[in-house]
Phi, psi and omega in degrees: 000120181291312179246127181256127190301130183273171178296333178288321180297317181296319183295315182300316181298313183273356173297335180268004180275141179295144179231129175210161178271135176242116175271113186246127179285176187294346179264004180084013182258158175225170172264105188304325176299323185276343188227051191300326181287322177294319174301318177298315175305312182295322177280320183255347184082000000 
């Protein structure tokens, strides 16, 4: 590997990722309406 990513590279990369709070109940379920990005990721990968 010629170039190793710097901490700035990583910060810039993850800055564009969606961030949301996902509340998961004791049975492992979540509300898709409250966490649409997480739900999309779980369904579509």
